[in-house]
Short mmCIF file of C-alpha atoms in Angstrom, two decimals:
data_model
loop_
_atom_site.label_atom_id
_atom_site.label_comp_id
_atom_site.label_asym_id
_atom_site.label_seq_id
_atom_site.Cartn_x
_atom_site.Cartn_y
_atom_site.Cartn_z
CA ASN I 14 0.00 0.00 0.00
CA ALA I 15 1.78 3.08 -1.26
CA GLY I 16 -0.14 5.53 0.89
CA VAL I 17 -1.24 8.94 -0.33
CA MET I 18 0.95 10.00 -3.23
CA GLN I 19 1.48 13.63 -4.09
CA ASN I 20 3.48 15.02 -6.95
CA PRO I 21 5.50 16.91 -7.61
CA ARG I 22 7.25 17.19 -4.25
CA HIS I 23 8.60 20.61 -5.16
CA LEU I 24 7.26 23.03 -7.74
CA VAL I 25 8.66 26.39 -8.77
CA ARG I 26 6.51 28.75 -10.79
CA ARG I 27 6.95 32.31 -11.96
CA ARG I 28 4.29 34.83 -11.10
CA GLY I 29 1.37 34.54 -13.51
CA GLN I 30 1.95 30.88 -14.39
CA GLU I 31 -0.34 27.99 -13.53
CA ALA I 32 0.41 25.37 -10.91
CA ARG I 33 -1.08 21.86 -10.98
CA LEU I 34 -0.75 19.68 -7.93
CA ARG I 35 -1.70 16.01 -8.03
CA CYS I 36 -2.88 13.65 -5.34
CA SER I 37 -3.55 9.92 -5.60
CA PRO I 38 -5.44 8.68 -2.52
CA MET I 39 -4.76 5.45 -0.73
CA LYS I 40 -6.24 2.39 -2.38
CA GLY I 41 -9.85 2.04 -1.33
CA HIS I 42 -10.18 5.67 -0.21
CA SER I 43 -12.77 7.74 -2.02
CA HIS I 44 -12.61 10.90 0.11
CA VAL I 45 -9.92 13.47 -0.65
CA TYR I 46 -9.06 16.66 1.23
CA TRP I 47 -6.65 19.48 0.40
CA TYR I 48 -4.91 21.61 3.01
CA ARG I 49 -2.51 24.52 2.76
CA GLN I 50 0.27 25.33 5.19
CA LEU I 51 1.75 28.79 4.89
CA PRO I 52 5.26 29.33 6.28
CA GLU I 53 5.24 29.24 10.07
CA GLU I 54 1.46 28.75 10.15
CA GLY I 55 -0.92 25.88 10.78
CA LEU I 56 -2.75 23.74 8.27
CA LYS I 57 -5.85 25.29 6.80
CA PHE I 58 -8.62 23.32 5.12
CA MET I 59 -9.23 24.14 1.49
CA VAL I 60 -11.57 21.61 -0.12
CA TYR I 61 -13.15 18.19 0.33
CA LEU I 62 -13.98 16.03 -2.68
CA GLN I 63 -15.40 12.64 -3.48
CA LYS I 64 -15.24 11.08 -6.91
CA GLU I 65 -16.55 13.65 -9.41
CA ASN I 66 -18.07 15.79 -6.65
CA ILE I 67 -16.97 18.78 -4.59
CA ILE I 68 -18.48 18.31 -1.14
CA ASP I 69 -17.10 21.32 0.72
CA GLU I 70 -15.02 24.11 -0.77
CA SER I 71 -15.48 26.59 2.04
CA GLY I 72 -11.72 27.04 2.46
CA MET I 73 -10.89 27.69 -1.16
CA PRO I 74 -10.01 31.22 -2.23
CA LYS I 75 -12.77 32.53 -4.46
CA GLU I 76 -10.54 33.24 -7.42
CA ARG I 77 -7.75 31.39 -9.22
CA PHE I 78 -8.09 28.15 -7.25
CA SER I 79 -10.00 25.07 -8.37
CA ALA I 80 -10.01 21.37 -7.53
CA GLU I 81 -11.32 18.22 -9.12
CA PHE I 82 -11.38 14.50 -8.43
CA PRO I 83 -12.35 12.78 -11.66
CA LYS I 84 -13.79 9.31 -11.99
CA GLU I 85 -10.41 8.09 -13.22
CA GLY I 86 -7.06 9.45 -12.14
CA PRO I 87 -5.75 11.60 -9.32
CA SER I 88 -7.26 14.62 -7.67
CA ILE I 89 -5.91 17.89 -9.05
CA LEU I 90 -5.54 21.21 -7.26
CA ARG I 91 -5.09 23.95 -9.82
CA ILE I 92 -3.87 27.46 -9.13
CA GLN I 93 -4.06 29.90 -11.99
CA GLN I 94 -1.94 33.06 -12.31
CA VAL I 95 0.08 32.31 -9.21
CA VAL I 96 1.26 35.10 -6.94
CA ARG I 97 4.03 35.12 -4.32
CA GLY I 98 1.45 34.70 -1.54
CA ASP I 99 0.56 31.27 -2.95
CA SER I 100 3.96 29.96 -1.88
CA ALA I 101 3.18 27.28 0.66
CA ALA I 102 3.09 23.56 1.30
CA TYR I 103 -0.04 21.91 -0.05
CA PHE I 104 -1.08 18.66 1.57
CA CYS I 105 -3.57 16.11 0.42
CA ALA I 106 -5.30 13.61 2.71
CA SER I 107 -7.61 10.72 2.03
CA SER I 108 -9.99 8.59 4.06
CA ALA I 109 -12.11 5.52 3.51
CA GLN I 110 -15.07 7.05 5.29
CA ALA I 111 -16.04 10.65 5.77
CA ASP I 112 -14.96 12.01 9.14
CA TYR I 113 -12.70 9.12 10.03
CA GLY I 114 -9.02 8.29 9.92
CA TYR I 115 -7.21 10.67 7.60
CA THR I 116 -3.92 9.73 5.94
CA PHE I 117 -1.76 12.52 4.62
CA GLY I 118 0.64 12.68 1.72
CA SER I 119 4.13 14.19 1.91
CA GLY I 120 2.95 17.45 0.37
CA THR I 121 3.89 19.64 -2.56
CA ARG I 122 5.99 22.66 -1.75
CA LEU I 123 5.13 25.46 -4.15
CA THR I 124 7.50 28.36 -4.55
CA VAL I 125 6.45 31.34 -6.64
CA VAL I 126 9.33 33.49 -7.87
CA LYS A 288 -16.89 28.10 14.35
CA GLN A 289 -14.57 25.44 15.70
CA GLU A 290 -11.25 26.67 17.03
CA VAL A 291 -8.46 24.42 18.22
CA THR A 292 -5.69 25.67 20.49
CA GLN A 293 -2.56 23.89 21.62
CA ILE A 294 -0.35 24.76 24.55
CA PRO A 295 2.49 25.13 24.99
CA ALA A 296 3.50 26.47 21.59
CA ALA A 297 7.04 25.25 22.13
CA LEU A 298 8.74 22.95 24.58
CA SER A 299 12.39 22.06 25.11
CA VAL A 300 13.21 19.24 27.52
CA PRO A 301 16.07 16.89 28.35
CA GLU A 302 15.89 13.30 27.25
CA GLY A 303 13.98 10.97 29.55
CA GLU A 304 11.29 13.37 30.75
CA ASN A 305 7.61 12.54 30.63
CA LEU A 306 5.65 15.16 28.70
CA VAL A 307 2.10 16.40 28.44
CA LEU A 308 0.88 18.32 25.41
CA ASN A 309 -2.50 20.00 25.62
CA CYS A 310 -5.21 20.58 23.05
CA SER A 311 -8.50 22.40 23.54
CA PHE A 312 -11.43 22.91 21.18
CA THR A 313 -14.39 25.24 21.38
CA ASP A 314 -17.16 23.05 19.91
CA SER A 315 -17.60 19.72 21.68
CA ALA A 316 -19.71 18.25 18.85
CA ILE A 317 -16.79 16.42 17.26
CA TYR A 318 -16.74 13.04 15.54
CA ASN A 319 -13.20 12.20 16.55
CA LEU A 320 -9.80 13.68 17.35
CA GLN A 321 -6.48 12.81 15.78
CA TRP A 322 -2.92 13.56 16.87
CA PHE A 323 -0.23 13.97 14.22
CA ARG A 324 3.48 14.50 14.14
CA GLN A 325 5.19 16.70 11.56
CA ASP A 326 8.94 16.75 11.04
CA PRO A 327 10.50 19.88 9.48
CA GLY A 328 9.82 20.03 5.76
CA LYS A 329 7.90 16.77 5.82
CA GLY A 330 4.34 15.52 5.77
CA LEU A 331 2.10 14.48 8.64
CA THR A 332 2.29 11.16 10.40
CA SER A 333 -0.80 10.00 12.25
CA LEU A 334 -0.04 9.03 15.85
CA LEU A 335 -3.38 8.32 17.49
CA LEU A 336 -7.05 8.53 16.58
CA ILE A 337 -9.68 8.79 19.31
CA GLN A 338 -13.29 8.35 18.37
CA SER A 339 -15.83 10.56 20.12
CA SER A 340 -17.13 7.62 22.17
CA GLN A 341 -13.65 6.76 23.46
CA ARG A 342 -11.74 8.23 26.38
CA GLU A 343 -8.19 7.36 25.40
CA GLN A 344 -5.89 5.55 23.02
CA THR A 345 -2.39 4.21 23.54
CA SER A 346 0.46 3.37 21.19
CA GLY A 347 3.84 2.51 22.63
CA ARG A 348 5.08 5.45 24.68
CA LEU A 349 2.17 7.63 23.58
CA ASN A 350 -1.17 7.98 25.31
CA ALA A 351 -3.90 10.36 24.24
CA SER A 352 -7.01 11.17 26.25
CA LEU A 353 -10.22 12.90 25.23
CA ASP A 354 -12.73 14.77 27.36
CA LYS A 355 -15.39 15.92 24.93
CA SER A 356 -17.54 17.69 27.47
CA SER A 357 -14.74 20.00 28.52
CA GLY A 358 -13.30 20.29 25.02
CA ARG A 359 -9.88 18.95 25.89
CA SER A 360 -7.37 16.35 24.83
CA THR A 361 -3.91 15.59 26.13
CA LEU A 362 -1.04 13.72 24.53
CA TYR A 363 1.26 12.07 27.02
CA ILE A 364 4.76 11.08 25.89
CA ALA A 365 6.64 8.81 28.26
CA ALA A 366 10.42 8.73 28.55
CA SER A 367 11.04 11.24 25.78
CA GLN A 368 13.86 10.70 23.28
CA PRO A 369 15.70 13.04 20.88
CA GLY A 370 13.89 11.28 18.04
CA ASP A 371 10.60 12.61 19.41
CA SER A 372 11.63 16.14 18.39
CA ALA A 373 8.99 17.40 15.96
CA THR A 374 5.84 19.50 15.83
CA TYR A 375 2.80 17.79 17.30
CA LEU A 376 -0.59 18.69 15.85
CA CYS A 377 -4.00 18.05 17.28
CA ALA A 378 -6.96 17.99 14.89
CA VAL A 379 -10.69 17.49 15.42
CA VAL A 380 -13.27 16.35 12.92
CA ASN A 381 -16.22 18.68 12.69
CA THR A 382 -18.89 17.71 10.15
CA ASP A 383 -16.79 16.90 7.10
CA LYS A 384 -13.25 18.06 7.73
CA LEU A 385 -10.26 18.14 10.07
CA ILE A 386 -9.65 21.38 11.92
CA PHE A 387 -6.07 21.71 13.07
CA GLY A 388 -4.59 23.28 16.13
CA THR A 389 -1.64 25.61 16.10
CA GLY A 390 0.84 22.88 17.09
CA THR A 391 3.41 22.31 19.80
CA ARG A 392 7.04 22.38 18.67
CA LEU A 393 8.94 19.87 20.80
CA GLN A 394 12.69 19.62 21.15
CA VAL A 395 14.22 16.82 23.20
CA PHE A 396 17.92 17.24 23.79
CA PRO A 397 20.37 14.50 24.84
#
């Protein structure tokens, strides 16, 4: 069991470019969550998805950010027109049931230059 | 709105000490509580999961307790070791997501 796989581990983007972060949940897990950790801050919830559905996106910035979890393939967190303030570690978690037993990936560290 | 607070924010102790890390939450209507460890520049490792109907969970030198009515959890680390140095995060499940605390940064020196 490979656990929650995130790639890339590190991503550097210039201001104005797009960033795509991928997350493959643990085998058998159909619930995916994205969190953001700004430097020297705690983890903040962004979005909760199940296959083909966004369940809760209350933590997502209103503009430039989107997430999907298609029927086939990994979950994608997409940030358009990145700005320096988007530099952070982005973590994905998955669970077999809602509200129970989250497993986290190693994160993607995004640096915007 | 659920808020999770952890004290102390930082702790530095000599090897061998027994430690208590505290976590408090404002809304007692939680489904469960999970303690994580995060090493610098790394992801999160789950340490213990306590369901809302449980009072405590144990794993090796770690013991976590939960008092839902008072909105508190404690993580007890016995006989601390330098390898325990990390940030410890408490998180509660409210409705459909984990809400994280601010973390306790622990350093255990030889």
